Tab-separated table of C-alpha atoms in Angstrom:
chain	number	residue	atom	x	y	z
A	1	MET	CA	143.564	-13.139	80.139
A	2	SER	CA	141.250	-13.864	82.975
A	3	GLY	CA	142.071	-16.018	86.035
A	4	ASN	CA	140.295	-19.271	86.769
A	5	GLY	CA	138.484	-18.406	90.072
A	6	ARG	CA	136.060	-15.670	89.516
A	7	GLN	CA	133.029	-15.023	87.344
A	8	LEU	CA	133.844	-13.457	84.026
A	9	ARG	CA	132.266	-10.027	83.368
A	10	ALA	CA	130.461	-9.826	80.052
A	11	ALA	CA	128.875	-7.041	77.895
A	12	VAL	CA	127.083	-6.950	74.512
A	13	VAL	CA	127.296	-4.126	71.990
A	14	GLY	CA	124.335	-3.987	69.676
A	15	LEU	CA	120.877	-5.228	70.638
A	16	GLY	CA	119.502	-6.450	67.398
A	17	MET	CA	118.318	-10.079	66.969
A	18	MET	CA	121.695	-11.554	67.358
A	19	GLY	CA	122.751	-9.240	70.132
A	20	ARG	CA	119.563	-10.137	72.170
A	21	ASN	CA	120.434	-13.702	71.825
A	22	HIS	CA	124.071	-13.026	73.199
A	23	VAL	CA	122.406	-11.286	76.167
A	24	ARG	CA	120.094	-14.200	76.911
A	25	VAL	CA	122.830	-16.788	76.681
A	26	TYR	CA	125.269	-14.835	78.763
A	27	ASP	CA	122.621	-14.003	81.306
A	28	GLU	CA	120.589	-17.221	81.490
A	29	VAL	CA	122.675	-20.156	80.158
A	30	LEU	CA	126.367	-19.642	81.080
A	31	THR	CA	126.940	-20.349	84.770
A	32	ASP	CA	130.486	-18.810	84.912
A	33	VAL	CA	129.781	-15.556	83.198
A	34	ASP	CA	127.943	-12.544	84.533
A	35	LEU	CA	126.312	-10.186	81.975
A	36	VAL	CA	127.067	-6.825	83.599
A	37	ALA	CA	126.391	-4.284	80.680
A	38	VAL	CA	124.810	-3.770	77.240
A	39	ALA	CA	125.159	-0.977	74.915
A	40	ASP	CA	122.870	0.408	72.091
A	41	PRO	CA	121.827	3.900	71.001
A	42	ASP	CA	118.129	2.710	70.798
A	43	ARG	CA	116.625	3.446	74.270
A	44	ASP	CA	113.689	0.936	73.772
A	45	ALA	CA	116.205	-1.789	72.936
A	46	LEU	CA	118.154	-0.942	76.072
A	47	ARG	CA	115.052	-1.031	78.147
A	48	ARG	CA	113.863	-4.487	76.852
A	49	ALA	CA	117.457	-5.978	77.237
A	50	THR	CA	117.911	-4.737	80.968
A	51	THR	CA	114.335	-5.296	82.265
A	52	GLY	CA	114.535	-8.068	84.794
A	53	ARG	CA	118.284	-8.237	84.549
A	54	ALA	CA	121.093	-6.901	86.627
A	55	ALA	CA	123.032	-5.549	83.587
A	56	GLN	CA	123.395	-1.874	83.232
A	57	GLY	CA	122.344	-0.220	79.931
A	58	TYR	CA	124.384	2.338	78.114
A	59	ALA	CA	123.704	4.403	75.024
A	60	ASP	CA	127.277	4.912	74.384
A	61	VAL	CA	129.844	2.235	73.878
A	62	ASP	CA	132.719	4.349	75.029
A	63	GLU	CA	130.842	5.188	78.207
A	64	MET	CA	130.196	1.609	78.984
A	65	LEU	CA	133.929	0.702	78.415
A	66	ASN	CA	135.058	3.484	80.621
A	67	ALA	CA	132.552	2.559	83.434
A	68	GLU	CA	132.803	-1.135	83.491
A	69	HIS	CA	135.917	-3.575	83.847
A	70	LEU	CA	135.037	-6.189	81.287
A	71	ASP	CA	136.549	-9.693	80.526
A	72	LEU	CA	134.350	-10.405	77.471
A	73	VAL	CA	132.675	-8.240	74.974
A	74	SER	CA	130.321	-9.332	72.147
A	75	ILE	CA	130.099	-7.038	69.132
A	76	ALA	CA	126.810	-7.630	67.600
A	77	SER	CA	126.347	-4.142	65.980
A	78	PRO	CA	125.948	-3.563	62.249
A	79	THR	CA	129.055	-4.560	60.195
A	80	SER	CA	130.053	-0.902	59.541
A	81	LEU	CA	130.466	-0.515	63.239
A	82	HIS	CA	132.477	-3.577	63.950
A	83	LEU	CA	135.835	-2.004	63.574
A	84	GLY	CA	135.255	0.844	66.039
A	85	GLY	CA	133.605	-1.160	68.570
A	86	THR	CA	136.226	-3.911	68.464
A	87	LEU	CA	139.081	-1.444	68.645
A	88	ALA	CA	137.650	0.383	71.628
A	89	ALA	CA	136.927	-2.915	73.565
A	90	LEU	CA	140.429	-4.220	73.009
A	91	GLU	CA	141.992	-0.963	74.081
A	92	ALA	CA	139.860	-1.117	77.263
A	93	GLY	CA	141.343	-4.539	78.057
A	94	ALA	CA	138.455	-6.782	77.131
A	95	ASN	CA	138.639	-9.992	74.884
A	96	VAL	CA	136.250	-9.680	72.002
A	97	LEU	CA	133.915	-11.852	69.909
A	98	VAL	CA	132.769	-9.981	66.900
A	99	GLU	CA	129.907	-11.355	64.915
A	100	LYS	CA	130.386	-12.315	61.279
A	101	PRO	CA	131.576	-10.836	58.931
A	102	ILE	CA	134.511	-9.687	60.960
A	103	ALA	CA	134.614	-6.286	59.264
A	104	ALA	CA	133.566	-4.389	56.179
A	105	ASP	CA	136.802	-4.950	54.347
A	106	ARG	CA	140.359	-6.472	54.680
A	107	GLU	CA	141.840	-3.275	55.931
A	108	GLY	CA	139.458	-3.272	58.891
A	109	ALA	CA	139.972	-6.893	59.646
A	110	GLU	CA	143.715	-6.490	59.643
A	111	ARG	CA	143.547	-3.484	62.024
A	112	MET	CA	141.423	-5.550	64.477
A	113	ILE	CA	143.722	-8.465	64.306
A	114	GLU	CA	146.799	-6.291	64.820
A	115	ALA	CA	145.146	-4.448	67.719
A	116	ALA	CA	144.275	-7.711	69.450
A	117	ALA	CA	147.954	-8.728	69.225
A	118	LEU	CA	149.192	-5.385	70.528
A	119	ALA	CA	146.658	-5.400	73.383
A	120	GLY	CA	147.469	-9.006	74.431
A	121	ARG	CA	143.739	-9.877	74.115
A	122	MET	CA	141.683	-12.585	72.257
A	123	LEU	CA	139.842	-11.708	69.195
A	124	THR	CA	137.546	-14.303	67.706
A	125	VAL	CA	134.721	-14.280	65.116
A	126	GLY	CA	131.093	-15.381	65.531
A	127	HIS	CA	131.046	-18.078	62.976
A	128	ILE	CA	128.221	-19.917	64.729
A	129	GLU	CA	127.802	-22.867	62.294
A	130	ARG	CA	131.167	-24.272	63.386
A	131	PHE	CA	129.435	-24.868	66.847
A	132	ASN	CA	126.342	-26.650	65.465
A	133	PRO	CA	126.573	-30.058	67.071
A	134	ALA	CA	125.853	-31.803	63.852
A	135	ILE	CA	128.874	-30.078	62.193
A	136	ARG	CA	131.019	-30.884	65.089
A	137	GLU	CA	130.139	-34.529	64.966
A	138	LEU	CA	130.624	-34.514	61.191
A	139	ARG	CA	134.063	-33.154	61.491
A	140	ALA	CA	135.009	-35.577	64.091
A	141	ARG	CA	133.815	-38.511	61.825
A	142	LEU	CA	135.596	-37.078	58.724
A	143	ALA	CA	138.782	-36.787	60.715
A	144	ALA	CA	138.525	-40.354	61.667
A	145	GLY	CA	138.426	-41.347	57.920
A	146	GLU	CA	134.769	-42.598	57.896
A	147	LEU	CA	134.253	-41.436	54.376
A	148	GLY	CA	137.639	-42.298	53.052
A	149	ARG	CA	138.769	-39.886	50.386
A	150	ILE	CA	136.332	-36.905	50.098
A	151	PHE	CA	135.052	-36.060	46.597
A	152	GLN	CA	132.478	-33.346	47.059
A	153	VAL	CA	130.866	-30.849	49.403
A	154	LYS	CA	127.552	-29.225	48.720
A	155	ALA	CA	126.248	-26.355	50.982
A	156	THR	CA	122.547	-25.459	50.616
A	157	ARG	CA	121.284	-22.402	52.392
A	158	LEU	CA	117.844	-21.389	51.219
A	159	GLY	CA	115.084	-19.179	52.663
A	160	PRO	CA	112.756	-16.226	52.364
A	161	PHE	CA	114.033	-12.649	52.041
A	162	PRO	CA	114.850	-11.221	55.526
A	163	GLU	CA	113.555	-7.626	56.070
A	164	ARG	CA	116.396	-6.906	58.298
A	165	ILE	CA	119.027	-7.027	55.667
A	166	ARG	CA	119.496	-3.905	53.527
A	167	ASP	CA	123.325	-3.139	53.398
A	168	VAL	CA	124.696	-6.374	51.805
A	169	GLY	CA	123.519	-9.092	49.427
A	170	VAL	CA	122.973	-12.820	50.152
A	171	VAL	CA	126.627	-13.593	49.281
A	172	VAL	CA	128.249	-11.404	52.050
A	173	ASP	CA	125.465	-12.048	54.524
A	174	LEU	CA	125.258	-15.955	54.210
A	175	ALA	CA	128.089	-17.358	52.156
A	176	PRO	CA	130.790	-16.715	54.884
A	177	HIS	CA	129.014	-19.401	56.936
A	178	ASP	CA	129.551	-22.074	54.415
A	179	LEU	CA	132.845	-20.910	53.067
A	180	ASP	CA	134.199	-20.968	56.593
A	181	VAL	CA	132.602	-24.484	57.410
A	182	ILE	CA	133.934	-26.019	54.216
A	183	ARG	CA	137.555	-24.815	54.900
A	184	PHE	CA	137.136	-25.904	58.440
A	185	LEU	CA	136.043	-29.449	57.533
A	186	LEU	CA	138.499	-29.991	54.655
A	187	GLY	CA	141.489	-28.279	56.212
A	188	ALA	CA	142.347	-27.051	52.774
A	189	ASP	CA	142.136	-23.978	50.594
A	190	PRO	CA	140.469	-23.316	47.210
A	191	ILE	CA	142.625	-22.980	44.063
A	192	ARG	CA	139.958	-22.099	41.776
A	193	ILE	CA	136.468	-20.343	42.101
A	194	ALA	CA	133.647	-19.334	39.889
A	195	ALA	CA	130.207	-17.925	40.645
A	196	GLU	CA	126.853	-16.666	39.224
A	197	THR	CA	124.564	-14.348	40.948
A	198	GLU	CA	121.043	-12.882	40.246
A	199	GLN	CA	119.014	-10.029	41.711
A	200	ARG	CA	115.290	-10.716	41.794
A	201	ILE	CA	113.630	-8.964	44.764
A	202	HIS	CA	116.441	-7.120	46.620
A	203	THR	CA	116.520	-3.520	45.847
A	204	ASP	CA	120.307	-3.061	45.931
A	205	HIS	CA	122.141	-6.405	45.947
A	206	GLU	CA	122.095	-9.987	44.733
A	207	ASP	CA	119.673	-12.365	46.296
A	208	LEU	CA	120.591	-15.568	44.515
A	209	PHE	CA	123.975	-17.182	44.427
A	210	CYS	CA	125.656	-20.366	43.030
A	211	GLY	CA	129.242	-20.856	43.592
A	212	LEU	CA	131.753	-23.505	42.594
A	213	MET	CA	135.163	-24.150	44.185
A	214	LYS	CA	138.076	-26.529	43.420
A	215	PHE	CA	140.240	-27.204	46.407
A	216	ALA	CA	143.891	-28.052	46.544
A	217	ASN	CA	143.141	-31.676	47.726
A	218	GLY	CA	140.981	-32.278	44.669
A	219	VAL	CA	137.588	-31.759	46.429
A	220	VAL	CA	134.837	-29.922	44.451
A	221	ALA	CA	132.493	-27.731	46.545
A	222	THR	CA	129.183	-26.227	45.446
A	223	LEU	CA	127.290	-23.435	47.276
A	224	ASP	CA	123.568	-22.969	46.515
A	225	ILE	CA	122.266	-19.752	48.531
A	226	ASN	CA	119.333	-17.636	48.062
A	227	TRP	CA	116.787	-15.334	49.679
A	228	LEU	CA	113.975	-16.562	47.323
A	229	THR	CA	112.762	-19.832	48.600
A	230	PRO	CA	109.533	-19.731	50.737
A	231	SER	CA	110.864	-22.292	53.217
A	232	LYS	CA	114.124	-22.362	55.106
A	233	ARG	CA	116.736	-25.065	54.325
A	234	ARG	CA	120.150	-25.389	55.739
A	235	THR	CA	122.084	-28.485	54.781
A	236	LEU	CA	125.619	-29.626	54.119
A	237	THR	CA	126.406	-32.829	52.072
A	238	VAL	CA	129.759	-34.342	51.990
A	239	THR	CA	130.340	-37.257	49.515
A	240	GLY	CA	133.281	-39.677	49.623
A	241	GLU	CA	134.398	-42.966	48.563
A	242	ARG	CA	132.532	-44.863	51.335
A	243	GLY	CA	129.308	-42.958	51.086
A	244	MET	CA	127.716	-39.721	51.952
A	245	TYR	CA	126.989	-37.646	55.047
A	246	VAL	CA	124.172	-35.085	55.195
A	247	ALA	CA	124.208	-32.658	57.973
A	248	ASP	CA	120.977	-30.562	58.755
A	249	TYR	CA	121.828	-27.357	60.612
A	250	LEU	CA	118.144	-26.743	61.584
A	251	SER	CA	117.341	-30.163	63.117
A	252	GLN	CA	120.981	-30.881	63.936
A	253	ASP	CA	120.530	-34.420	62.444
A	254	LEU	CA	123.501	-36.159	60.839
A	255	SER	CA	122.692	-39.021	58.421
A	256	PHE	CA	125.138	-41.443	56.784
A	257	TYR	CA	124.254	-43.022	53.482
A	258	ALA	CA	126.649	-45.981	52.917
A	259	ASN	CA	127.869	-47.218	49.643
A	260	SER	CA	126.725	-50.840	49.202
A	261	ASP	CA	129.410	-53.490	49.335
A	262	ALA	CA	128.005	-55.084	46.131
A	263	ALA	CA	128.250	-53.073	42.945
A	264	HIS	CA	125.454	-53.291	40.345
A	265	THR	CA	126.292	-54.052	36.701
A	266	TRP	CA	124.103	-52.938	33.956
A	267	GLU	CA	124.439	-55.560	31.166
A	268	ASP	CA	121.828	-54.038	28.729
A	269	ARG	CA	123.254	-50.852	27.178
A	270	GLY	CA	120.538	-50.766	24.363
A	271	GLU	CA	120.591	-51.731	20.796
A	272	ASP	CA	122.868	-49.016	19.672
A	273	GLU	CA	125.356	-49.037	22.483
A	274	VAL	CA	128.592	-51.100	22.382
A	275	GLY	CA	131.335	-51.655	24.983
A	276	PRO	CA	131.676	-53.282	28.261
A	277	PRO	CA	128.920	-53.547	30.963
A	278	ILE	CA	128.411	-50.374	33.085
A	279	THR	CA	129.118	-50.857	36.809
A	280	SER	CA	127.444	-48.475	39.373
A	281	ILE	CA	127.492	-48.055	42.944
A	282	ALA	CA	124.425	-49.601	44.661
A	283	GLU	CA	122.486	-47.640	47.196
A	284	GLY	CA	123.326	-48.549	50.735
A	285	GLU	CA	121.768	-48.255	54.177
A	286	MET	CA	121.020	-45.021	55.857
A	287	THR	CA	122.114	-44.482	59.541
A	288	ARG	CA	121.244	-41.673	61.745
A	289	ARG	CA	124.269	-40.774	63.689
A	290	PHE	CA	123.807	-39.801	67.369
A	291	VAL	CA	124.185	-35.910	67.925
A	292	ARG	CA	123.766	-34.445	71.394
A	293	LYS	CA	121.650	-31.505	70.426
A	294	GLN	CA	122.623	-28.094	71.908
A	295	GLU	CA	122.049	-24.333	70.948
A	296	PRO	CA	124.889	-23.485	68.811
A	297	LEU	CA	125.332	-20.026	70.258
A	298	ALA	CA	125.409	-21.370	73.672
A	299	VAL	CA	128.332	-23.725	72.575
A	300	GLU	CA	130.089	-20.923	70.919
A	301	LEU	CA	129.948	-18.458	73.796
A	302	ALA	CA	130.934	-21.163	76.271
A	303	GLU	CA	133.858	-22.015	74.138
A	304	PHE	CA	134.786	-18.339	74.022
A	305	ALA	CA	134.580	-17.978	77.936
A	306	ARG	CA	136.735	-21.205	78.320
A	307	ALA	CA	139.407	-19.923	75.917
A	308	VAL	CA	139.536	-16.579	77.893
A	309	ARG	CA	139.897	-18.447	81.123
A	310	GLU	CA	142.695	-20.895	79.630
A	311	GLY	CA	144.642	-18.220	77.633
A	312	GLY	CA	143.515	-19.331	74.147
A	313	PRO	CA	143.553	-20.220	71.435
A	314	PRO	CA	140.410	-18.331	70.047
A	315	PRO	CA	137.600	-20.685	69.143
A	316	VAL	CA	137.714	-19.192	65.543
A	317	ASP	CA	140.899	-17.629	64.423
A	318	PRO	CA	140.051	-14.054	63.191
A	319	ARG	CA	142.215	-14.659	59.919
A	320	ASP	CA	139.713	-17.563	59.114
A	321	GLY	CA	136.976	-14.992	59.709
A	322	MET	CA	138.785	-12.499	57.331
A	323	ILE	CA	139.406	-15.190	54.657
A	324	ALA	CA	135.620	-16.098	54.695
A	325	LEU	CA	134.695	-12.516	54.069
A	326	LEU	CA	137.133	-11.931	51.442
A	327	LEU	CA	136.393	-15.224	49.577
A	328	ALA	CA	132.672	-14.058	49.611
A	329	ARG	CA	133.499	-10.675	48.110
A	330	LEU	CA	135.771	-12.407	45.570
A	331	MET	CA	132.916	-14.598	44.640
A	332	VAL	CA	130.622	-11.553	44.121
A	333	ALA	CA	133.448	-10.037	41.847
A	334	ALA	CA	133.832	-13.384	39.998
A	335	ALA	CA	130.022	-13.383	39.130
A	336	GLN	CA	129.961	-9.822	38.148
A	337	SER	CA	132.915	-10.223	35.744
A	338	GLY	CA	132.082	-13.776	34.599
A	339	ARG	CA	135.685	-14.814	35.345
A	340	VAL	CA	137.158	-17.861	36.925
A	341	VAL	CA	139.456	-16.685	39.700
A	342	SER	CA	142.751	-18.573	40.488
A	343	GLY	CA	146.415	-18.023	40.849
A	344	ASP	CA	147.896	-14.987	42.324
A	345	GLU	CA	144.447	-13.123	42.715
A	346	LEU	CA	143.093	-15.990	44.889
A	347	ALA	CA	146.326	-16.627	46.696
A	348	ALA	CA	146.328	-12.997	47.850
A	349	VAL	CA	142.961	-13.536	49.602
A	350	LEU	CA	144.292	-16.626	51.363
A	351	ALA	CA	147.535	-15.123	52.466
């Protein structure tokens, strides 16, 4: 790990949309990190990333790793290239943040985790939604018991079809975000999952997904994800015995809807109904919680740099990243087979 006095030397592998954002944050936002190199086989992407910056551009990752002494490397290349890039960076002595999904499959993820342990370097996964200030504030309030017992979590992630996606469907591309955040907030694992998918406009993969999960602590979670909605929506709703929290990822707003102290009683059940009156929860006040708004990627990369300086732990444990990927793939399989998955099959993913 790096010492505390000097600037950390960083590089970015892969200069697509996410990689360009890593370049910007390292170079323009973080004050204790120097962006010294970028790598991408696309010469135009290299030119755009290095223009006006001190960073050196490389068409070949191995050439970059041999030429530069690096403390941090962000791997933002396509998923199929995560394994090779991560192994090479770890072998070169760098600490690595690999964008989600961690790898194409379990074997690749486990090889990466083992390589980090053998190299004595940090491996973390870019699950950026953990670093959204609204989610961080929500987690703190749930940990303080503000909702009491949690009953349900609902993740909604809707939007139009992204032209950049061709190699995976909506589940593997987007569901790991919500699968990771839900496990992160609940501190529990699912014991049963079921799912449905549909393919409407994507040429090769599903673009609509509805998932259902039952957790060991009794919480029920639902996931509503698609690439079919004209406008983008990213929300997480957590319902408990004292009310409901709604976190908006896009606006970074966190709203609390309290259960009223006074219950409503419905006396009139209709002419054909018999039995005691029905008691319901009355609608309570809505309060907007204060959230200090920040760019989630800047928070994530600052946490990565701090963890490298302090010797860990990684901001996102790589095994959490692997589990999020495997749960997403298992949900695709559940939808394709029409089965409810539980027992040993699910336990194997969580092991």
